Amino acid sequence: MTAFVRAVEEGSFTKAADKLEITAQMVGKHVRALEQWTGTRLMNKTTRQQSLTETGNLFYQRCKTILGEIAATKAIVEEMQAEPRGRLRLAAPLSFGQCLLVPMLPSFLQAHPHIEMDLYLSNRFVDLVEEGFDAVIRVQSPGDEQFVAKPLGEQQLCLCAAPSYLEKYGKPVHPVELKHHQCLHGNWGGNETWSFQGPDGTHHIKISSRLKINNWPALFSAALHGGGISLQPIHMLQQALAQHELVPLLEDYTIPAIRLYLFFPPARQQTLKLRCFADALQKYLQTRAIHAAPAP
């Protein structure tokens, strides 16, 4: 099939033979063998020119598809036997990177000694293409069709406050009451609305805050010291909740989880180093109370 396709594309047995590093006579034998196998003439050939028959044209198109699949299969097998290598440039939100991403990187790099990592942590919007990143982690739903969005999981959120704050200001029993409390603001630079689903329907509460911090650990510390009511990923709070340093609030209401995605250009999809990292991150997050996201 390779000899036949080459002969068609090069326009002659001689040129196909040069590409394949065999003789023109051998190319001819391969083509004739195909004709015997199919039981029909594939080429009309004279001393000056060659052309495909109607059947030959159909067979040529199918041969190209088959040979392409064979090449892709071979590449997959070779890649599975190869080691991922190269520099991986990744961007991620500041707090997510500090609390969840950085702790997994030493073991990942140890397991893949030929991968190098450049990690950029920032809460600003990163332009993947313009800034030359291989991938970026974002806590939002996919909206840009030019990129591939791989779901990493969901972060469950918990509303909580320190006992010292609750003793002074009281414990809210309904989401509407949050309007009269000091709520620690995590969406620095903008307004923040917290959503709750309960037995009396859905509530979207625009919170007010005298303290805004764009960092999870800092928000946690502020809540721990009685600074106000905080809404944070549950994995940040587990120990403090178990030791009663923080008290969960509005437990009859469900808070929408944050969905995490790894965004990357389609051209990077088959990169072995990126696939290895994405798989490792997904497995790691599942051990950190980050649940697999349901299919959209």
PDB file of N, CA and C in Angstrom, residues 14 37 60 68 93 105 119 134 136 148 153 161 180-181 200 221 223 270 281:
ATOM      1  N   THR A  14       9.436   5.496 -10.670  1.00  0.00           N
ATOM      2  CA  THR A  14      10.841   5.850 -10.427  1.00  0.00           C
ATOM      3  C   THR A  14      10.977   6.817  -9.263  1.00  0.00           C
ATOM      4  N   TRP A  37      -4.500  -8.907  -5.731  1.00  0.00           N
ATOM      5  CA  TRP A  37      -5.213  -9.119  -4.464  1.00  0.00           C
ATOM      6  C   TRP A  37      -6.638  -8.574  -4.535  1.00  0.00           C
ATOM      7  N   TYR A  60      -7.008   4.239  -3.452  1.00  0.00           N
ATOM      8  CA  TYR A  60      -5.942   5.155  -3.018  1.00  0.00           C
ATOM      9  C   TYR A  60      -6.370   5.940  -1.774  1.00  0.00           C
ATOM     10  N   GLY A  68      -2.353   6.039   7.488  1.00  0.00           N
ATOM     11  CA  GLY A  68      -2.325   7.061   8.535  1.00  0.00           C
ATOM     12  C   GLY A  68      -2.642   6.483   9.895  1.00  0.00           C
ATOM     13  N   PRO A  93      -3.879  29.881  39.498  1.00  0.00           N
ATOM     14  CA  PRO A  93      -4.242  30.890  40.502  1.00  0.00           C
ATOM     15  C   PRO A  93      -3.324  30.796  41.720  1.00  0.00           C
ATOM     16  N   LEU A 105       4.305  18.888  43.280  1.00  0.00           N
ATOM     17  CA  LEU A 105       5.332  18.990  42.244  1.00  0.00           C
ATOM     18  C   LEU A 105       6.628  18.236  42.562  1.00  0.00           C
ATOM     19  N   LEU A 119       6.564  27.372  36.816  1.00  0.00           N
ATOM     20  CA  LEU A 119       5.234  27.611  37.377  1.00  0.00           C
ATOM     21  C   LEU A 119       5.051  29.091  37.664  1.00  0.00           C
ATOM     22  N   ASP A 134       2.209  26.337  28.232  1.00  0.00           N
ATOM     23  CA  ASP A 134       1.680  25.060  27.743  1.00  0.00           C
ATOM     24  C   ASP A 134       0.252  24.842  28.218  1.00  0.00           C
ATOM     25  N   VAL A 136      -2.865  26.258  31.515  1.00  0.00           N
ATOM     26  CA  VAL A 136      -3.207  27.112  32.645  1.00  0.00           C
ATOM     27  C   VAL A 136      -4.360  26.463  33.399  1.00  0.00           C
ATOM     28  N   VAL A 148      -8.621  23.413  24.645  1.00  0.00           N
ATOM     29  CA  VAL A 148      -9.139  22.194  25.246  1.00  0.00           C
ATOM     30  C   VAL A 148      -9.264  22.439  26.755  1.00  0.00           C
ATOM     31  N   GLY A 153     -11.717  18.434  38.477  1.00  0.00           N
ATOM     32  CA  GLY A 153     -12.527  18.051  39.631  1.00  0.00           C
ATOM     33  C   GLY A 153     -13.281  19.243  40.182  1.00  0.00           C
ATOM     34  N   ALA A 161     -16.953  30.189  60.606  1.00  0.00           N
ATOM     35  CA  ALA A 161     -16.463  31.337  61.375  1.00  0.00           C
ATOM     36  C   ALA A 161     -15.880  30.827  62.684  1.00  0.00           C
ATOM     37  N   HIS A 180     -25.921  41.121  57.139  1.00  0.00           N
ATOM     38  CA  HIS A 180     -25.683  41.899  58.354  1.00  0.00           C
ATOM     39  C   HIS A 180     -24.435  41.439  59.102  1.00  0.00           C
ATOM     40  N   HIS A 181     -23.622  40.583  58.458  1.00  0.00           N
ATOM     41  CA  HIS A 181     -22.402  40.078  59.082  1.00  0.00           C
ATOM     42  C   HIS A 181     -21.170  40.568  58.336  1.00  0.00           C
ATOM     43  N   ASP A 200     -35.860  26.196  51.097  1.00  0.00           N
ATOM     44  CA  ASP A 200     -36.717  27.319  50.707  1.00  0.00           C
ATOM     45  C   ASP A 200     -36.270  27.948  49.391  1.00  0.00           C
ATOM     46  N   SER A 221      -6.555  32.433  57.980  1.00  0.00           N
ATOM     47  CA  SER A 221      -5.989  33.014  59.197  1.00  0.00           C
ATOM     48  C   SER A 221      -6.897  34.102  59.755  1.00  0.00           C
ATOM     49  N   ALA A 223     -10.158  34.345  59.374  1.00  0.00           N
ATOM     50  CA  ALA A 223     -11.334  33.698  59.963  1.00  0.00           C
ATOM     51  C   ALA A 223     -10.996  33.086  61.308  1.00  0.00           C
ATOM     52  N   GLN A 270      -1.496  16.150  22.489  1.00  0.00           N
ATOM     53  CA  GLN A 270      -0.787  14.886  22.375  1.00  0.00           C
ATOM     54  C   GLN A 270       0.617  14.935  22.984  1.00  0.00           C
ATOM     55  N   LEU A 281      -1.903  15.242  38.269  1.00  0.00           N
ATOM     56  CA  LEU A 281      -2.627  16.261  39.031  1.00  0.00           C
ATOM     57  C   LEU A 281      -4.031  15.794  39.363  1.00  0.00           C
TER      58      LEU A 281
END
